[in-house]
Amino acid sequence: MRVTSDRALDHPRREDIRLEAVLHALSDPMRLRVVAFLSGVDDEGAPCSAIDLVVSKSTSTHHFRVLREAGVISQVYRGTAKMNALRRRDLDELFPGLLDAVLHARAAQRRREGDAEPVPF
Amino acid sequence: MRVTSDRALDHPRREDIRLEAVLHALSDPMRLRVVAFLSGVDDEGAPCSAIDLVVSKSTSTHHFRVLREAGVISQVYRGTAKMNALRRRDLDELFPGLLDAVLHARAAQRRREGDAEPVPF
DNA sequence: CTCGTACTACGAGGTTTATCGTACAAGGGT
DNA sequence: ACCCTTGTACGATAAACCTCGTAGTACGAG
C-alpha cells in the first residue's frame, strides 16, 4: 500500500476497538453501504469518491471518519485521494463472524425488500 | 407464556425488523447487557427488575422500549411485572448468525478487558 | 505557477439520544 | 380497602448525531 503523503490519520489500535462503537458505526444505512462496498474491494481499498453516497461531500467525510474512528476501516492518503479499506483482519480476529453476519444480514434484507441492484452495494 | 393483563404493547412484525435498527439497539452498553442477560434466560423471559442496570427506572424503561421497538426483545405484561424475552427465533431467521456473533463478541471483549464476572452479563 | 480534483475544517440547523425526577397506573397480597 | 411492587408517562436537560454550505488545504498535471 503506497503512501504518497505523510499526513497521518488516527486509527484505533486493534485492541482498542470497541464492539459498541463498531455496532454504532454499522447502524447507519450510509455507512453500512460503504462497508458493503468495501467488502468487495481488495486490500488497496478505494477512494471515498468511488462510492456514490447521495449526500454532500462534508457528510460523506463525516461518515468515513466515524467508520475509521470506530476501527471499521483504515484510511491512507495517496496523492489527493484517500484510500479506504475494511479492517477485515482486525475485525475478524476481535469479533469472529460479526462482519460476515452483518454483511449477509444486509444482503438478505435487500433481497427481501426487492432492492437487489446489479451492483452489490 | 401466560398473560395476566390485556394491556398490549406494539412489536414490529418479524418481516418489519430492520437491520439498522437492530444494530443501533445493540450499540448501547446498557442494552447490550440486557440482551446478554436475556440470552441466558428461557422463553418465559425475565422481568425488567431481574437485571440491575445502574440507572434510574425511567432510563431502564426507555432502553427496554428501544429494544422492543427494534424487534430485539418481546415484552408481555404479567401481573405487575413485564416479562422480557429475546426474539431469538425471529432474529436468527432474519439475520442468521448475527445475534450469536454479537454475543460472542461481547463476551470476548469482556474477557480481554478482564471484566469477567461470576454472572454472565 | 496555476488549475482542477479530492477531501477537510468549521460552524450552524434540526433531530435524536440518554439521562433524570416526579407523578401516576395496574396488579397482587394482606 | 390499603399498601407495596413494578413499571409508565411526561417534561426537562445536556450531549450526540446527521446534514449541509462555505471556505480552505494538499497534491498532481499541465
Tab-separated table of C-alpha atoms (C1' of nucleotides) in Angstrom:
chain	number	residue	atom	x	y	z
A	1	MET	CA	0.000	0.000	0.000
A	2	ARG	CA	1.970	3.040	-1.247
A	3	VAL	CA	1.571	6.160	0.765
A	4	THR	CA	2.439	9.337	-1.049
A	5	SER	CA	1.756	11.714	1.774
A	6	ASP	CA	2.861	11.773	5.365
A	7	ARG	CA	-0.362	13.279	6.556
A	8	ALA	CA	-1.324	10.948	9.326
A	9	LEU	CA	-4.747	9.818	10.426
A	10	ASP	CA	-5.601	8.413	13.817
A	11	HIS	CA	-6.717	4.832	13.839
A	12	PRO	CA	-7.581	2.925	16.977
A	13	ARG	CA	-5.212	0.058	17.620
A	14	ARG	CA	-6.813	-3.296	17.162
A	15	GLU	CA	-7.047	-3.949	20.882
A	16	ASP	CA	-8.778	-0.614	21.390
A	17	ILE	CA	-11.616	-1.306	19.011
A	18	ARG	CA	-14.883	-1.426	20.937
A	19	LEU	CA	-17.828	-3.546	19.967
A	20	GLU	CA	-20.306	-0.841	20.850
A	21	ALA	CA	-18.544	1.644	18.589
A	22	VAL	CA	-18.453	-0.848	15.732
A	23	LEU	CA	-22.150	-1.602	16.078
A	24	HIS	CA	-22.943	2.070	16.218
A	25	ALA	CA	-20.852	2.735	13.131
A	26	LEU	CA	-22.688	-0.031	11.306
A	27	SER	CA	-26.131	1.140	12.372
A	28	ASP	CA	-26.316	3.891	9.762
A	29	PRO	CA	-27.553	2.984	6.260
A	30	MET	CA	-24.938	5.161	4.552
A	31	ARG	CA	-22.102	3.616	6.454
A	32	LEU	CA	-23.467	0.137	6.037
A	33	ARG	CA	-23.463	0.802	2.336
A	34	VAL	CA	-19.849	1.916	2.438
A	35	VAL	CA	-18.868	-1.199	4.330
A	36	ALA	CA	-20.725	-3.436	1.912
A	37	PHE	CA	-18.984	-1.731	-0.953
A	38	LEU	CA	-15.547	-2.012	0.617
A	39	SER	CA	-16.128	-5.671	1.365
A	40	GLY	CA	-15.939	-6.262	-2.365
A	41	VAL	CA	-12.699	-4.356	-2.853
A	42	ASP	CA	-9.116	-5.577	-2.434
A	43	ASP	CA	-6.720	-4.555	0.334
A	44	GLU	CA	-5.630	-1.462	-1.551
A	45	GLY	CA	-9.016	-0.020	-0.753
A	46	ALA	CA	-10.954	2.541	-2.708
A	47	PRO	CA	-11.109	6.320	-2.610
A	48	CYS	CA	-14.081	7.999	-0.964
A	49	SER	CA	-15.240	9.103	-4.374
A	50	ALA	CA	-15.536	5.535	-5.622
A	51	ILE	CA	-18.885	5.075	-3.962
A	52	ASP	CA	-21.666	7.474	-4.668
A	53	LEU	CA	-23.433	8.211	-1.443
A	54	VAL	CA	-26.204	10.611	-2.226
A	55	VAL	CA	-25.090	13.180	0.288
A	56	SER	CA	-22.851	16.196	0.292
A	57	LYS	CA	-19.097	15.812	0.440
A	58	SER	CA	-18.903	17.021	4.001
A	59	THR	CA	-21.439	14.462	5.100
A	60	SER	CA	-19.516	11.793	3.278
A	61	THR	CA	-16.306	12.818	5.034
A	62	HIS	CA	-18.159	12.617	8.315
A	63	HIS	CA	-19.327	9.037	7.742
A	64	PHE	CA	-15.918	7.852	6.647
A	65	ARG	CA	-14.434	9.352	9.766
A	66	VAL	CA	-16.962	7.633	12.008
A	67	LEU	CA	-16.060	4.331	10.386
A	68	ARG	CA	-12.339	4.975	10.818
A	69	GLU	CA	-12.616	6.083	14.442
A	70	ALA	CA	-14.668	3.013	15.260
A	71	GLY	CA	-11.948	0.854	13.747
A	72	VAL	CA	-14.068	-0.467	10.902
A	73	ILE	CA	-11.989	0.955	8.078
A	74	SER	CA	-8.458	2.238	7.579
A	75	GLN	CA	-7.720	5.372	5.657
A	76	VAL	CA	-4.478	6.324	3.969
A	77	TYR	CA	-3.692	9.337	1.863
A	78	ARG	CA	-2.437	8.671	-1.599
A	79	GLY	CA	-1.931	11.768	-3.593
A	80	THR	CA	-5.034	13.855	-3.332
A	81	ALA	CA	-7.147	10.805	-2.727
A	82	LYS	CA	-7.727	8.912	0.469
A	83	MET	CA	-7.856	5.167	0.170
A	84	ASN	CA	-10.340	3.342	2.358
A	85	ALA	CA	-10.141	-0.308	3.231
A	86	LEU	CA	-12.104	-2.579	5.515
A	87	ARG	CA	-10.097	-3.706	8.553
A	88	ARG	CA	-11.366	-7.167	7.949
A	89	ARG	CA	-8.445	-8.975	9.527
A	90	ASP	CA	-8.650	-6.977	12.751
A	91	LEU	CA	-12.399	-7.263	12.988
A	92	ASP	CA	-12.419	-10.977	12.274
A	93	GLU	CA	-9.816	-11.571	14.915
A	94	LEU	CA	-11.587	-9.475	17.532
A	95	PHE	CA	-15.164	-10.382	16.717
A	96	PRO	CA	-15.228	-13.590	14.705
A	97	GLY	CA	-18.168	-13.862	12.371
A	98	LEU	CA	-19.576	-10.448	13.174
A	99	LEU	CA	-18.709	-8.670	9.965
A	100	ASP	CA	-19.857	-11.543	7.799
A	101	ALA	CA	-23.097	-11.844	9.712
A	102	VAL	CA	-23.796	-8.153	9.240
A	103	LEU	CA	-22.962	-8.233	5.549
A	104	HIS	CA	-25.091	-11.295	4.971
A	105	ALA	CA	-27.888	-9.773	7.013
A	106	ARG	CA	-27.850	-6.663	4.895
A	107	ALA	CA	-27.799	-8.652	1.689
A	108	ALA	CA	-30.704	-10.775	2.902
A	109	GLN	CA	-32.683	-7.702	3.873
A	110	ARG	CA	-32.139	-6.141	0.466
A	111	ARG	CA	-33.235	-9.318	-1.208
A	112	ARG	CA	-36.389	-9.457	0.893
A	113	GLU	CA	-37.197	-5.894	0.011
A	114	GLY	CA	-36.562	-6.325	-3.674
A	115	ASP	CA	-33.796	-3.738	-3.523
A	116	ALA	CA	-31.442	-6.029	-5.347
A	117	GLU	CA	-29.397	-3.997	-7.780
A	118	PRO	CA	-26.822	-5.157	-10.312
A	119	VAL	CA	-24.162	-3.557	-8.113
A	120	PRO	CA	-23.536	-5.318	-4.844
A	121	PHE	CA	-23.856	-2.227	-2.670
B	1	MET	CA	-46.483	-17.756	28.219
B	2	ARG	CA	-49.375	-16.732	30.445
B	3	VAL	CA	-50.546	-13.197	30.067
B	4	THR	CA	-52.467	-11.844	33.016
B	5	SER	CA	-53.193	-8.441	31.579
B	6	ASP	CA	-54.624	-7.325	28.289
B	7	ARG	CA	-52.506	-4.227	28.131
B	8	ALA	CA	-50.961	-4.518	24.710
B	9	LEU	CA	-47.533	-3.486	23.532
B	10	ASP	CA	-46.528	-2.803	19.954
B	11	HIS	CA	-43.988	-5.155	18.486
B	12	PRO	CA	-42.720	-4.951	14.937
B	13	ARG	CA	-43.669	-7.995	12.896
B	14	ARG	CA	-40.734	-10.160	12.030
B	15	GLU	CA	-40.632	-9.007	8.427
B	16	ASP	CA	-40.564	-5.387	9.551
B	17	ILE	CA	-37.467	-5.721	11.689
B	18	ARG	CA	-34.692	-3.589	10.219
B	19	LEU	CA	-31.032	-4.449	10.477
B	20	GLU	CA	-30.043	-0.847	11.082
B	21	ALA	CA	-32.462	-0.574	13.978
B	22	VAL	CA	-31.193	-3.805	15.499
B	23	LEU	CA	-27.584	-2.691	15.233
B	24	HIS	CA	-28.465	0.633	16.732
B	25	ALA	CA	-30.318	-1.021	19.581
B	26	LEU	CA	-27.309	-3.212	20.250
B	27	SER	CA	-24.821	-0.352	20.133
B	28	ASP	CA	-25.556	0.820	23.649
B	29	PRO	CA	-23.712	-0.842	26.546
B	30	MET	CA	-26.806	-0.946	28.758
B	31	ARG	CA	-28.881	-2.602	26.103
B	32	LEU	CA	-26.133	-4.970	25.138
B	33	ARG	CA	-26.026	-6.003	28.736
B	34	VAL	CA	-29.756	-6.624	28.775
B	35	VAL	CA	-29.501	-8.745	25.653
B	36	ALA	CA	-26.609	-10.755	27.045
B	37	PHE	CA	-28.609	-11.347	30.183
B	38	LEU	CA	-31.731	-12.385	28.326
B	39	SER	CA	-29.725	-14.761	26.164
B	40	GLY	CA	-29.243	-16.875	29.261
B	41	VAL	CA	-32.914	-16.975	30.190
B	42	ASP	CA	-35.640	-19.297	28.942
B	43	ASP	CA	-38.539	-18.348	26.666
B	44	GLU	CA	-40.625	-17.164	29.567
B	45	GLY	CA	-38.285	-14.225	29.780
B	46	ALA	CA	-37.441	-12.164	32.815
B	47	PRO	CA	-38.920	-9.048	34.354
B	48	CYS	CA	-37.136	-5.745	33.872
B	49	SER	CA	-36.210	-5.793	37.516
B	50	ALA	CA	-34.272	-9.031	37.137
B	51	ILE	CA	-31.263	-7.247	35.777
B	52	ASP	CA	-29.733	-4.443	37.707
B	53	LEU	CA	-28.805	-1.716	35.288
B	54	VAL	CA	-27.271	1.048	37.290
B	55	VAL	CA	-29.651	3.668	36.018
B	56	SER	CA	-32.963	5.125	37.090
B	57	LYS	CA	-36.170	3.252	36.442
B	58	SER	CA	-37.252	5.654	33.718
B	59	THR	CA	-33.981	5.150	31.870
B	60	SER	CA	-34.378	1.431	32.182
B	61	THR	CA	-37.884	1.588	30.746
B	62	HIS	CA	-36.502	3.625	27.894
B	63	HIS	CA	-33.852	1.040	26.998
B	64	PHE	CA	-36.287	-1.843	27.127
B	65	ARG	CA	-38.577	0.041	24.835
B	66	VAL	CA	-35.816	0.726	22.322
B	67	LEU	CA	-35.042	-2.982	22.275
B	68	ARG	CA	-38.680	-3.900	21.792
B	69	GLU	CA	-39.299	-1.363	19.044
B	70	ALA	CA	-36.220	-2.558	17.193
B	71	GLY	CA	-37.570	-6.097	17.383
B	72	VAL	CA	-34.813	-7.446	19.589
B	73	ILE	CA	-36.988	-8.417	22.536
B	74	SER	CA	-40.634	-9.132	23.180
B	75	GLN	CA	-42.453	-7.782	26.184
B	76	VAL	CA	-45.591	-9.127	27.807
B	77	TYR	CA	-47.350	-7.965	30.902
B	78	ARG	CA	-47.787	-10.493	33.614
B	79	GLY	CA	-49.323	-9.104	36.711
B	80	THR	CA	-47.442	-6.017	37.728
B	81	ALA	CA	-44.337	-7.268	36.020
B	82	LYS	CA	-43.394	-7.168	32.372
B	83	MET	CA	-41.633	-10.209	31.042
B	84	ASN	CA	-38.865	-9.651	28.541
B	85	ALA	CA	-37.578	-12.276	26.174
B	86	LEU	CA	-35.098	-12.261	23.325
B	87	ARG	CA	-36.731	-12.731	19.940
B	88	ARG	CA	-34.047	-15.211	19.120
B	89	ARG	CA	-36.043	-17.232	16.641
B	90	ASP	CA	-37.048	-14.191	14.623
B	91	LEU	CA	-33.584	-12.703	14.657
B	92	ASP	CA	-31.911	-15.956	13.728
B	93	GLU	CA	-34.259	-16.418	10.840
B	94	LEU	CA	-33.840	-12.890	9.551
B	95	PHE	CA	-30.149	-12.425	10.248
B	96	PRO	CA	-28.515	-15.818	10.705
B	97	GLY	CA	-25.517	-15.741	12.969
B	98	LEU	CA	-25.802	-12.094	13.846
B	99	LEU	CA	-27.021	-12.399	17.386
B	100	ASP	CA	-24.534	-15.113	18.249
B	101	ALA	CA	-21.697	-13.144	16.712
B	102	VAL	CA	-22.603	-10.109	18.776
B	103	LEU	CA	-22.945	-12.094	21.982
B	104	HIS	CA	-19.645	-13.870	21.433
B	105	ALA	CA	-18.004	-10.590	20.510
B	106	ARG	CA	-19.159	-9.021	23.729
B	107	ALA	CA	-18.027	-11.984	25.784
B	108	ALA	CA	-14.632	-11.914	24.084
B	109	GLN	CA	-14.279	-8.216	24.702
B	110	ARG	CA	-15.089	-8.639	28.365
B	111	ARG	CA	-12.569	-11.418	28.639
B	112	ARG	CA	-9.889	-9.297	27.023
B	113	GLU	CA	-10.599	-6.481	29.398
B	114	GLY	CA	-10.657	-8.640	32.481
B	115	ASP	CA	-14.253	-7.700	33.149
B	116	ALA	CA	-15.199	-11.304	33.604
B	117	GLU	CA	-17.650	-11.547	36.459
B	118	PRO	CA	-19.221	-14.593	38.030
B	119	VAL	CA	-22.517	-13.564	36.462
B	120	PRO	CA	-22.642	-13.952	32.716
B	121	PHE	CA	-23.862	-10.440	31.992
C	1	DC	C1'	2.754	28.658	-11.203
C	2	DT	C1'	-1.822	27.905	-11.991
C	3	DC	C1'	-5.639	24.954	-12.309
C	4	DG	C1'	-8.649	21.110	-11.124
C	5	DT	C1'	-9.591	17.196	-8.114
C	6	DA	C1'	-10.260	15.168	-3.650
C	7	DC	C1'	-11.013	15.841	0.609
C	8	DT	C1'	-11.102	18.657	5.343
C	9	DA	C1'	-12.429	22.155	8.851
C	10	DC	C1'	-15.628	24.837	10.880
C	11	DG	C1'	-19.916	26.268	12.157
C	12	DA	C1'	-24.908	26.049	12.016
C	13	DG	C1'	-29.508	23.823	11.977
C	14	DG	C1'	-32.575	20.469	13.314
C	15	DT	C1'	-33.299	15.734	15.191
C	16	DT	C1'	-32.459	12.103	18.169
C	17	DT	C1'	-30.487	10.291	22.303
C	18	DA	C1'	-29.538	9.153	27.261
C	19	DT	C1'	-30.470	10.502	31.482
C	20	DC	C1'	-33.147	12.021	35.299
C	21	DG	C1'	-37.118	13.292	38.674
C	22	DT	C1'	-41.751	13.435	39.772
C	23	DA	C1'	-46.155	11.905	39.455
C	24	DC	C1'	-49.166	8.199	38.162
C	25	DA	C1'	-51.435	3.362	36.910
C	26	DA	C1'	-52.028	-1.711	37.362
C	27	DG	C1'	-51.996	-5.642	39.886
C	28	DG	C1'	-51.138	-8.863	43.994
C	29	DG	C1'	-51.256	-9.673	48.925
C	30	DT	C1'	-52.843	-8.784	53.435
D	1	DA	C1'	-59.682	-1.126	51.337
D	2	DC	C1'	-54.911	-0.223	51.651
D	3	DC	C1'	-50.211	-0.745	50.703
D	4	DC	C1'	-46.171	-2.386	48.103
D	5	DT	C1'	-44.015	-3.639	43.970
D	6	DT	C1'	-43.392	-2.877	39.125
D	7	DG	C1'	-43.300	-0.301	35.559
D	8	DT	C1'	-45.204	4.107	32.612
D	9	DA	C1'	-45.861	8.966	31.102
D	10	DC	C1'	-44.303	13.373	30.811
D	11	DG	C1'	-41.208	17.061	30.795
D	12	DA	C1'	-36.551	18.724	31.149
D	13	DT	C1'	-31.658	18.900	30.050
D	14	DA	C1'	-27.445	18.115	28.032
D	15	DA	C1'	-24.984	15.606	24.736
D	16	DA	C1'	-24.524	13.433	20.359
D	17	DC	C1'	-25.747	12.992	15.655
D	18	DC	C1'	-26.743	13.848	10.522
D	19	DT	C1'	-26.897	17.114	7.379
D	20	DC	C1'	-25.411	20.997	4.871
D	21	DG	C1'	-22.754	25.120	2.866
D	22	DT	C1'	-18.726	27.770	2.621
D	23	DA	C1'	-14.069	28.301	2.733
D	24	DG	C1'	-9.787	26.160	2.696
D	25	DT	C1'	-5.638	22.643	2.115
D	26	DA	C1'	-2.898	19.087	-0.297
D	27	DC	C1'	-1.473	17.120	-4.289
D	28	DG	C1'	-0.784	16.011	-9.280
D	29	DA	C1'	-0.988	17.647	-14.061
D	30	DG	C1'	-0.206	20.852	-17.448
